């Protein structure tokens, strides 16, 4: 049965909070109604003196006197004769008093003095037991209130469980009726699905493998970047296998109380074995299974104890009982080596970013419940989103649906999908940011330079759109360039073309304005990063086929590297000089392209100033009209153009078709 709610203890705690509030209010009312009157505290000897003074005196008297077995309460009334210019009179003052002393009900001398000074005094038994009963009830209720408050506090600190059940697992159990996810709902990761189909077969037909002496894998670790569908795959396995699905996060085991995490691990495996065949799924395993260190402050670490218990349970439970532990992480490099060995996690399934076919299949899944226009081409959308994962594609479809609904359309069109992709890649349009005319023109030349060089060079990605509409945080314009197919390898000439396209914007500004602006920061950063990778990692420089990459940093599935280096300072200087040489040679060639095609540059810039956005087809038409002929190609001779100023002609060259 599925347990609803993200926090099982939250509704109970909320009701307890209301109970505490009502109880505190009732206690306050009882206290205000039956509280003792405030007054001056008199010692017993002082009270006796007052009684003797009041006996037979008209200036001092006692009123409203009440005697209990612990105190005497009442009022001392004094009257003084005063005179002023208009005559004389009496000033009466009333002072409440209270005298504390035990055994007053047996003090005969006190009762004799009271009869003489205040004949109408009352004893506690004459008043009735209401005040005593109310005091007892109020005290008992306050004690119960304090106990309940402590109980609720301990329950809250334990995450919603009672103090006696700290060690109970906080998992959610999904029954078959709750698991509507199957492999039909998962697309784009066919290799991972193939691996997990065998796990489903293990759970459905264990005898098929046991008769040959095989055993069911104890653990399956799903590894991949965020958003690739690891959790969805685990739910699909449980849905296909008709097995109970125990789902929880790695952080659910870790608490502030020592030993709670280990107890929850034991309870989780005990419940799973009782309901076998079953699947245990731990999301974000790195929160629980980080590599253990040698030194632990204080001698005990709750996370390490929890991890040790998990290792023991994975070794202890019988693999043929039909319990499989599945876990997901996007940081496998941080996991403890003992957790990854065979016998614990027997299979590592990589859930990587989908290729173009996978992205198209994912888009088909996410567009089942939406209305698409006749112009929508999911293949083209898949081609425009290289590197995107399933979560990104789902967000693109949702954003497009929201934009279509906002404008009152009956279906999602290609324009909405492309706009959603641009939002994800560059950011939201900021048409409210008004640029000065001079700045707008400078941005137009900058983006026109990028687009012109990207179309003039070989080995570059097709340009789909050029815009000078500000987007995101700092982008004043952008060139949207995407490959038609997924690429996994890049040649030296392709990397050099990337550097030239990145430098083209600032060099176009230099050509037109004779100076550059600070708007090319990201372009220069990209060019420098590519050039440095060519020298240090890819062996594409004069330093030879040597890898100078730094070591010591994680570099799994796109993780950042960094750390120590194993080359000298002289070699580091040579690397810097080589990077500078690559960038300078690329800049020289880009200057030549821009100078020889200045008419095309100005035509594209003027159109950008007028329209702000140019698509790829219009861009190519403008370039063909402004500069017909052969396409410039690095490394060959220019034969259809006059020699521009700059380096010798044999280093420039142009061959090919536009």
XYZ file of C-alpha atoms in Angstrom:
658
model
C 0.000 0.000 0.000
C 1.347 3.408 -0.924
C 1.870 5.782 1.978
C 0.850 9.219 0.887
C 2.546 12.425 1.847
C 6.139 13.463 1.747
C 6.417 13.521 5.558
C 4.571 10.785 7.387
C 4.792 12.647 10.703
C 3.782 16.101 9.536
C -0.057 15.743 9.824
C 0.294 14.240 13.329
C 2.642 16.989 14.428
C 0.256 19.589 13.050
C -2.611 18.140 15.106
C -0.363 18.006 18.143
C 0.531 21.646 17.661
C -3.185 22.550 17.729
C -3.610 20.468 20.872
C -0.747 22.296 22.534
C -2.223 25.640 21.548
C -5.686 24.806 22.955
C -4.191 23.380 26.121
C -1.974 26.376 26.723
C -4.962 28.703 26.212
C -7.110 26.715 28.661
C -4.333 26.733 31.246
C -3.980 30.483 30.892
C -7.741 30.974 31.390
C -7.765 28.775 34.495
C -4.793 30.631 35.864
C -6.404 34.031 35.301
C -9.723 32.950 36.886
C -8.377 31.166 39.932
C -5.093 32.949 40.464
C -4.289 34.122 43.943
C -4.706 37.844 44.552
C -1.537 39.838 44.589
C -0.621 41.498 47.874
C 2.019 42.385 50.431
C 3.787 39.437 52.017
C 3.630 39.609 55.816
C 5.643 37.483 58.164
C 3.749 35.596 60.833
C 5.008 37.887 63.597
C 4.002 40.955 61.622
C 0.537 39.510 61.106
C 0.141 38.944 64.862
C 1.153 42.569 65.517
C -1.401 43.812 62.974
C -4.134 41.685 64.614
C -3.317 43.010 68.073
C -3.326 46.588 66.714
C -6.685 46.037 65.070
C -8.269 44.678 68.266
C -10.452 47.428 69.653
C -9.073 50.046 67.222
C -11.155 51.989 64.709
C -8.146 53.103 62.644
C -7.024 49.586 61.663
C -9.232 46.673 60.638
C -8.967 43.387 58.700
C -11.464 42.418 56.008
C -12.032 39.429 53.669
C -9.742 37.244 55.760
C -9.431 33.619 54.624
C -7.372 30.982 56.394
C -6.090 27.722 54.914
C -3.636 25.190 56.198
C -0.760 26.970 54.432
C -1.555 30.704 54.358
C -3.689 33.609 55.519
C -5.051 36.062 52.943
C -6.995 39.268 53.374
C -6.945 43.066 53.339
C -5.641 45.542 55.936
C -7.829 48.684 55.985
C -6.404 51.840 57.602
C -8.075 55.227 57.988
C -6.292 58.479 58.812
C -7.732 61.854 59.745
C -6.593 64.540 57.262
C -7.373 68.243 57.098
C -6.990 70.902 54.411
C -8.119 74.468 53.835
C -11.715 73.444 53.253
C -12.165 71.213 56.319
C -11.213 67.789 57.606
C -11.895 64.168 56.584
C -10.609 60.621 56.596
C -8.312 58.921 54.055
C -8.906 55.168 53.767
C -6.282 52.812 52.284
C -6.658 49.106 51.552
C -3.559 46.875 51.371
C -3.942 43.168 50.399
C -1.692 40.829 52.347
C -0.684 37.203 52.455
C 1.109 35.210 55.140
C 2.586 31.811 54.354
C 2.937 29.218 57.139
C 2.022 25.567 57.516
C -0.278 24.241 60.226
C -2.355 27.406 60.546
C -5.585 25.434 60.965
C -4.314 24.227 64.397
C -2.996 27.613 65.604
C -5.500 28.478 68.403
C -3.801 31.784 69.281
C -4.132 32.961 65.709
C -7.817 32.007 65.573
C -8.449 33.851 68.866
C -6.848 37.033 67.519
C -8.770 36.717 64.251
C -12.100 36.400 66.093
C -11.348 39.559 68.003
C -9.978 41.608 65.043
C -12.080 40.178 62.197
C -15.068 38.232 63.441
C -16.238 37.386 59.916
C -13.127 35.560 58.750
C -13.477 32.307 56.802
C -11.695 29.000 56.877
C -10.731 26.986 53.806
C -13.318 24.315 54.521
C -16.054 26.966 54.585
C -14.968 28.304 51.135
C -15.363 24.950 49.415
C -12.947 22.853 47.418
C -13.322 24.609 44.062
C -10.089 26.531 44.317
C -8.140 23.519 45.531
C -9.574 21.255 42.893
C -8.916 23.800 40.164
C -5.351 24.262 41.355
C -4.780 20.532 41.283
C -6.303 20.217 37.823
C -4.300 23.140 36.506
C -1.072 21.699 37.889
C -1.797 18.251 36.494
C -2.682 19.689 33.102
C 0.514 21.760 32.977
C 2.574 18.671 33.797
C 0.822 16.731 31.030
C 1.399 19.662 28.689
C 5.133 19.630 29.390
C 5.320 15.862 28.827
C 3.381 16.138 25.543
C 5.623 18.976 24.382
C 8.720 16.887 25.011
C 7.165 13.938 23.196
C 6.312 16.070 20.156
C 9.792 17.597 20.163
C 11.428 14.184 20.107
C 9.022 13.089 17.359
C 9.908 16.140 15.254
C 13.643 15.607 15.740
C 13.268 12.006 14.606
C 11.542 13.071 11.403
C 7.996 12.130 12.283
C 8.448 8.888 14.216
C 7.901 8.358 17.895
C 10.884 8.150 20.260
C 10.453 4.397 20.424
C 10.585 3.974 16.638
C 13.636 6.024 15.634
C 15.082 2.996 13.931
C 12.135 2.352 11.640
C 12.843 2.883 7.963
C 11.227 5.909 6.321
C 10.723 4.290 2.939
C 7.640 4.483 0.748
C 6.167 1.222 -0.441
C 4.533 1.199 -3.866
C 2.178 -1.683 -4.595
C 1.413 -2.937 -8.091
C -1.725 -0.793 -8.387
C 0.361 2.324 -7.667
C 3.116 1.484 -10.161
C 1.758 2.431 -13.546
C 5.221 2.939 -15.037
C 6.540 0.350 -17.467
C 9.269 0.196 -20.074
C 6.773 1.652 -22.561
C 7.114 4.953 -20.668
C 10.910 4.978 -21.015
C 12.624 5.905 -24.272
C 16.001 6.959 -25.565
C 18.081 4.643 -23.375
C 17.629 1.290 -25.077
C 20.879 -0.241 -23.816
C 19.956 0.411 -20.185
C 16.466 -0.978 -20.754
C 17.955 -4.160 -22.247
C 20.119 -4.661 -19.151
C 17.203 -4.123 -16.791
C 14.834 -6.412 -18.687
C 17.044 -9.246 -17.538
C 16.624 -8.076 -13.930
C 12.853 -8.228 -14.418
C 13.205 -11.749 -15.756
C 15.239 -12.654 -12.656
C 12.359 -11.619 -10.428
C 9.655 -13.274 -12.539
C 11.431 -16.537 -13.364
C 14.202 -17.146 -10.821
C 14.146 -20.923 -11.449
C 15.249 -20.360 -15.039
C 18.641 -19.178 -13.792
C 18.925 -21.137 -10.565
C 18.680 -24.506 -12.331
C 22.023 -23.789 -14.011
C 23.642 -22.634 -10.760
C 23.317 -18.942 -11.431
C 22.241 -16.401 -8.866
C 20.255 -13.224 -9.061
C 22.396 -10.065 -8.910
C 22.301 -8.502 -5.473
C 22.626 -4.934 -6.618
C 22.217 -2.799 -9.725
C 23.789 0.663 -9.772
C 22.363 3.186 -12.222
C 24.980 5.780 -13.138
C 24.436 8.838 -15.277
C 24.044 12.606 -15.400
C 21.042 14.237 -13.709
C 17.777 14.026 -15.620
C 18.573 10.978 -17.747
C 15.791 8.846 -16.219
C 17.471 6.708 -13.547
C 14.566 6.904 -11.100
C 12.085 6.353 -13.908
C 13.952 3.212 -14.940
C 13.816 1.825 -11.402
C 10.046 2.388 -11.249
C 9.655 0.745 -14.649
C 11.533 -2.338 -13.397
C 9.209 -2.620 -10.407
C 6.151 -2.091 -12.604
C 7.248 -4.770 -15.057
C 8.240 -7.266 -12.378
C 4.959 -7.045 -10.369
C 7.056 -6.643 -7.233
C 6.766 -4.343 -4.207
C 8.930 -1.262 -4.656
C 10.667 0.185 -1.582
C 11.757 3.711 -2.489
C 13.776 6.152 -0.389
C 16.659 8.582 -0.622
C 20.163 8.179 0.698
C 19.667 11.149 3.012
C 16.736 9.384 4.746
C 19.210 7.171 6.604
C 21.300 9.972 8.061
C 20.066 11.525 11.322
C 21.503 13.552 14.160
C 21.157 10.612 16.573
C 23.981 8.074 16.503
C 22.890 4.597 15.424
C 19.566 5.606 13.869
C 20.795 5.201 10.278
C 22.141 1.704 10.874
C 18.891 0.677 12.553
C 16.888 1.954 9.604
C 19.039 -0.037 7.185
C 18.373 -3.216 9.177
C 14.648 -2.503 9.295
C 14.500 -1.784 5.546
C 16.129 -5.064 4.553
C 14.044 -7.010 7.068
C 10.802 -5.652 5.606
C 11.970 -6.231 2.029
C 12.889 -9.855 2.732
C 9.502 -10.391 4.379
C 7.769 -9.260 1.162
C 10.133 -10.865 -1.362
C 10.344 -10.797 -4.307
C 10.841 -7.060 -3.910
C 12.981 -4.176 -5.106
C 14.761 -1.685 -2.847
C 15.607 1.563 -4.595
C 17.958 4.122 -2.986
C 18.078 7.406 -4.857
C 21.117 9.674 -4.520
C 23.283 6.908 -3.096
C 26.253 9.275 -2.777
C 24.547 10.918 0.236
C 24.926 7.608 2.079
C 27.819 5.781 0.425
C 30.598 8.372 0.249
C 34.113 7.019 0.555
C 35.186 6.524 4.162
C 38.120 8.487 5.497
C 40.842 7.345 7.855
C 40.302 9.906 10.605
C 36.907 10.488 12.195
C 36.452 13.257 14.736
C 35.040 11.922 17.997
C 35.702 8.271 17.205
C 32.260 7.549 15.686
C 30.616 8.889 12.559
C 26.932 8.298 11.936
C 27.326 8.194 8.132
C 30.115 5.617 8.323
C 28.127 3.437 10.702
C 25.177 3.553 8.335
C 27.389 2.662 5.369
C 28.963 -0.226 7.299
C 25.521 -1.602 8.099
C 24.507 -1.335 4.446
C 27.605 -3.298 3.424
C 26.819 -5.975 6.002
C 23.197 -6.274 4.860
C 24.203 -6.558 1.192
C 26.554 -9.384 2.112
C 24.066 -11.050 4.431
C 20.774 -11.386 2.648
C 20.342 -14.344 0.336
C 20.490 -13.345 -3.330
C 18.054 -16.092 -4.249
C 15.365 -14.719 -1.942
C 14.253 -12.346 -4.700
C 15.339 -9.021 -3.173
C 17.309 -6.744 -5.491
C 18.892 -3.499 -4.373
C 18.864 -0.770 -7.009
C 20.572 2.580 -6.494
C 21.127 5.704 -8.556
C 23.873 8.296 -8.467
C 25.427 10.913 -10.701
C 28.662 10.988 -8.689
C 30.054 7.439 -8.714
C 33.590 8.711 -8.185
C 32.664 9.663 -4.595
C 31.331 6.216 -3.620
C 33.227 3.897 -1.328
C 35.192 1.182 -3.154
C 33.775 -1.531 -0.881
C 30.284 -0.616 -2.054
C 31.155 -1.032 -5.734
C 32.803 -4.426 -5.638
C 31.134 -7.458 -7.261
C 28.885 -9.252 -4.828
C 27.301 -6.031 -3.696
C 26.583 -4.021 -6.802
C 27.041 -6.721 -9.402
C 25.950 -4.557 -12.325
C 26.686 -0.968 -13.234
C 24.223 0.336 -15.804
C 25.254 3.612 -17.446
C 22.263 5.803 -18.252
C 23.925 8.294 -20.587
C 22.634 11.260 -22.531
C 20.514 10.100 -25.485
C 21.588 10.443 -29.111
C 19.416 12.055 -31.790
C 17.320 8.911 -32.230
C 16.877 8.630 -28.489
C 15.875 12.270 -28.177
C 13.296 11.807 -30.930
C 11.847 8.794 -29.111
C 11.755 10.738 -25.825
C 9.960 13.616 -27.530
C 7.351 11.188 -28.838
C 6.727 9.969 -25.292
C 6.384 13.474 -23.854
C 4.124 14.680 -26.661
C 1.554 11.893 -26.248
C -0.767 14.060 -24.196
C -0.340 17.353 -26.075
C -1.730 18.640 -29.347
C 0.924 19.223 -32.013
C 0.541 21.370 -35.089
C 1.057 19.992 -38.597
C 4.364 21.859 -38.963
C 6.045 20.139 -35.997
C 9.046 18.010 -36.944
C 10.267 16.094 -33.905
C 13.356 14.953 -35.783
C 14.411 18.551 -36.287
C 13.733 19.342 -32.615
C 15.901 16.373 -31.665
C 18.668 17.684 -33.939
C 18.457 21.135 -32.313
C 18.932 19.724 -28.804
C 22.275 17.867 -28.706
C 23.352 16.979 -25.191
C 19.850 17.358 -23.758
C 18.522 14.711 -21.377
C 14.968 13.486 -20.888
C 14.197 16.094 -18.220
C 15.323 18.883 -20.561
C 13.152 17.606 -23.408
C 10.125 17.274 -21.122
C 10.655 20.856 -20.009
C 10.912 22.065 -23.631
C 7.572 20.444 -24.488
C 5.936 21.887 -21.375
C 7.278 25.393 -22.050
C 6.034 25.212 -25.638
C 2.581 24.131 -24.433
C 2.453 27.032 -21.986
C 3.472 29.542 -24.669
C 0.869 28.196 -27.107
C -1.842 28.385 -24.450
C -0.765 31.908 -23.486
C -1.292 33.129 -27.038
C -4.613 31.292 -27.434
C -3.469 28.687 -29.956
C -5.151 25.325 -30.351
C -1.933 23.386 -30.949
C 1.803 23.583 -30.325
C 3.690 24.787 -33.372
C 7.291 24.602 -34.425
C 7.794 28.237 -33.440
C 6.874 27.523 -29.797
C 9.185 24.504 -29.620
C 12.124 26.431 -31.091
C 11.490 29.321 -28.719
C 11.443 26.896 -25.775
C 14.800 25.485 -26.907
C 16.289 28.966 -27.147
C 15.016 29.771 -23.687
C 16.787 26.744 -22.318
C 20.013 27.415 -24.219
C 20.347 31.192 -23.927
C 17.658 32.426 -21.577
C 14.435 34.387 -21.642
C 14.077 37.244 -24.089
C 14.538 40.639 -22.459
C 12.945 43.058 -24.899
C 12.492 45.496 -22.031
C 16.271 46.069 -22.042
C 16.600 49.044 -24.363
C 20.024 49.361 -25.948
C 21.429 52.607 -27.279
C 21.502 52.811 -31.077
C 25.306 52.724 -31.147
C 25.440 49.682 -28.867
C 22.774 47.918 -30.907
C 24.772 48.471 -34.084
C 27.960 47.232 -32.418
C 26.186 44.081 -31.242
C 24.841 43.578 -34.764
C 28.363 43.701 -36.260
C 29.600 41.381 -33.507
C 26.975 38.698 -34.183
C 27.250 39.197 -37.952
C 30.962 38.447 -37.665
C 30.237 35.164 -35.887
C 27.638 34.160 -38.459
C 29.715 35.161 -41.506
C 32.816 33.237 -40.419
C 30.718 30.219 -39.404
C 29.257 30.128 -42.926
C 32.595 30.851 -44.649
C 34.613 28.085 -42.990
C 34.295 24.330 -43.511
C 33.839 21.931 -40.594
C 31.440 24.251 -38.768
C 27.920 23.644 -37.533
C 25.026 25.092 -39.575
C 23.745 28.454 -38.350
C 20.025 28.286 -37.518
C 19.436 31.776 -36.187
C 21.185 35.084 -35.522
C 19.660 37.500 -33.010
C 20.535 40.757 -31.276
C 17.653 40.532 -28.784
C 19.095 40.412 -25.237
C 18.517 37.126 -23.445
C 19.332 35.742 -20.047
C 21.661 37.537 -17.684
C 24.351 39.004 -19.917
C 23.753 37.909 -23.527
C 23.141 40.953 -25.754
C 22.970 38.746 -28.849
C 23.678 35.213 -29.960
C 24.198 32.892 -32.912
C 22.329 29.595 -32.616
C 24.423 26.907 -34.286
C 23.646 23.201 -34.019
C 24.971 20.051 -35.754
C 22.608 18.051 -37.921
C 23.763 14.798 -36.338
C 25.423 13.871 -33.053
C 29.208 14.086 -33.102
C 31.507 12.112 -30.818
C 34.887 12.907 -32.393
C 36.322 16.225 -33.558
C 39.288 16.744 -35.877
C 41.963 19.374 -35.552
C 40.482 21.482 -38.343
C 37.059 21.416 -36.656
C 38.537 22.631 -33.375
C 40.445 25.363 -35.187
C 37.208 26.428 -36.888
C 35.546 26.673 -33.478
C 38.296 29.020 -32.321
C 37.944 31.184 -35.435
C 34.173 31.451 -35.101
C 34.554 32.436 -31.431
C 37.083 35.159 -32.307
C 35.071 36.513 -35.239
C 32.772 38.722 -33.159
C 35.406 40.834 -31.465
C 37.506 41.001 -34.668
C 34.470 42.291 -36.589
C 34.200 45.094 -34.039
C 37.903 45.793 -34.498
C 37.494 46.002 -38.276
C 34.536 48.413 -38.183
C 35.262 50.533 -35.081
C 39.065 50.186 -34.834
C 38.658 49.151 -31.203
C 36.938 46.354 -29.316
C 34.469 46.242 -26.430
C 34.164 44.038 -23.365
C 31.307 42.034 -24.857
C 33.483 39.131 -26.037
C 34.361 37.660 -22.638
C 32.611 34.330 -23.150
C 33.905 34.093 -26.742
C 37.517 34.542 -25.648
C 37.027 32.096 -22.807
C 35.696 29.458 -25.208
C 38.508 30.007 -27.723
C 41.161 29.812 -25.004
C 39.658 26.649 -23.547
C 39.580 24.886 -26.921
C 43.153 25.962 -27.765
C 44.456 24.837 -24.383
C 42.736 21.469 -24.741
C 44.345 21.029 -28.157
C 47.786 21.571 -26.634
C 47.463 19.843 -23.269
C 45.074 16.976 -23.946
C 44.757 16.194 -27.655
C 48.380 16.446 -28.814
C 47.426 18.865 -31.624
C 50.365 21.264 -31.356
C 54.088 21.660 -31.939
C 54.774 20.157 -28.510
C 54.075 16.700 -29.915
C 51.735 13.860 -29.073
C 52.029 14.316 -25.325
C 49.237 14.671 -22.794
C 49.849 17.447 -20.272
C 46.541 17.253 -18.497
C 46.506 17.914 -14.772
C 45.672 14.988 -12.505
C 43.875 14.540 -9.221
C 40.399 15.948 -9.944
C 37.240 13.986 -10.714
C 36.456 13.719 -14.388
C 33.514 11.355 -14.731
C 30.666 12.089 -17.139
C 31.731 15.632 -17.724
C 33.107 16.353 -14.246
C 35.641 19.081 -13.830
C 39.272 18.106 -13.790
C 42.089 19.898 -12.052
C 44.776 19.048 -9.544
C 48.502 18.370 -9.584
C 50.618 18.413 -12.744
C 53.598 16.308 -13.707
C 55.470 18.713 -15.987
C 57.954 21.490 -15.340
C 57.494 25.250 -15.266
C 59.378 25.505 -18.538
C 56.898 23.120 -20.168
C 54.030 25.153 -18.710
C 55.499 28.250 -20.337
C 55.786 26.403 -23.655
C 52.130 25.395 -23.354
C 51.103 29.012 -22.796
C 53.137 30.157 -25.807
C 51.647 27.436 -28.003
C 48.104 28.351 -26.956
C 48.858 31.968 -27.760
C 50.274 30.999 -31.167
C 47.165 28.979 -32.097
C 44.854 31.843 -31.172
C 46.953 34.478 -32.962
C 47.109 32.432 -36.165
C 43.345 31.913 -36.024
C 42.811 35.642 -35.446
C 44.986 36.524 -38.450
C 42.953 34.267 -40.702
C 39.645 35.613 -39.378
C 40.773 39.187 -40.051
C 41.449 38.207 -43.654
C 38.004 36.637 -44.053
C 36.252 39.680 -42.620
C 38.266 42.155 -44.687
C 37.615 40.269 -47.912
C 33.882 39.968 -47.135
C 33.243 43.304 -45.543
C 30.274 43.991 -47.838
C 28.585 40.811 -46.640
C 29.385 41.698 -43.028
C 27.767 45.122 -43.345
C 24.740 43.704 -45.179
C 24.055 41.168 -42.440
C 24.622 43.774 -39.710
C 22.194 46.241 -41.310
C 19.541 43.541 -41.609
C 20.036 42.630 -37.953
C 19.598 46.247 -36.897
C 16.332 46.401 -38.867
C 14.842 42.988 -38.012
C 16.794 41.945 -34.872
C 16.427 38.249 -35.847
C 17.583 36.415 -39.001
C 17.028 32.715 -39.588
C 19.522 30.430 -41.292
C 17.904 30.489 -44.743
C 17.783 34.286 -44.883
C 21.379 34.506 -43.685
C 22.646 32.259 -46.445
C 20.644 34.223 -49.012
C 22.192 37.514 -47.852
C 25.688 36.062 -47.968
C 25.180 34.673 -51.488
C 23.883 38.022 -52.745
C 26.672 40.013 -51.131
C 29.554 37.673 -51.892
C 28.865 35.119 -54.651
C 31.551 32.673 -55.584
C 33.772 30.168 -53.880
C 33.729 29.526 -50.168
C 36.823 30.408 -48.149
C 38.686 27.374 -46.892
C 41.769 27.593 -44.652
C 45.042 26.336 -46.016
C 44.568 26.944 -49.755
C 45.017 29.841 -52.159
C 42.478 32.597 -52.792
C 41.925 32.680 -56.572
C 38.674 34.615 -56.953
C 39.432 37.646 -54.757
C 42.056 40.397 -54.705
C 44.751 39.783 -52.160
C 43.765 41.513 -48.905
C 46.258 43.203 -46.583
C 47.760 40.834 -44.075
C 49.987 37.744 -44.168
C 51.181 36.124 -47.415
C 48.453 34.800 -49.696
C 49.686 31.226 -49.599
C 48.619 30.969 -45.951
C 45.028 32.065 -46.578
C 43.372 30.212 -49.464
C 39.855 29.399 -50.526
C 38.485 26.328 -52.264
C 35.033 24.791 -52.203
C 31.443 25.813 -52.724
C 29.215 28.016 -50.666
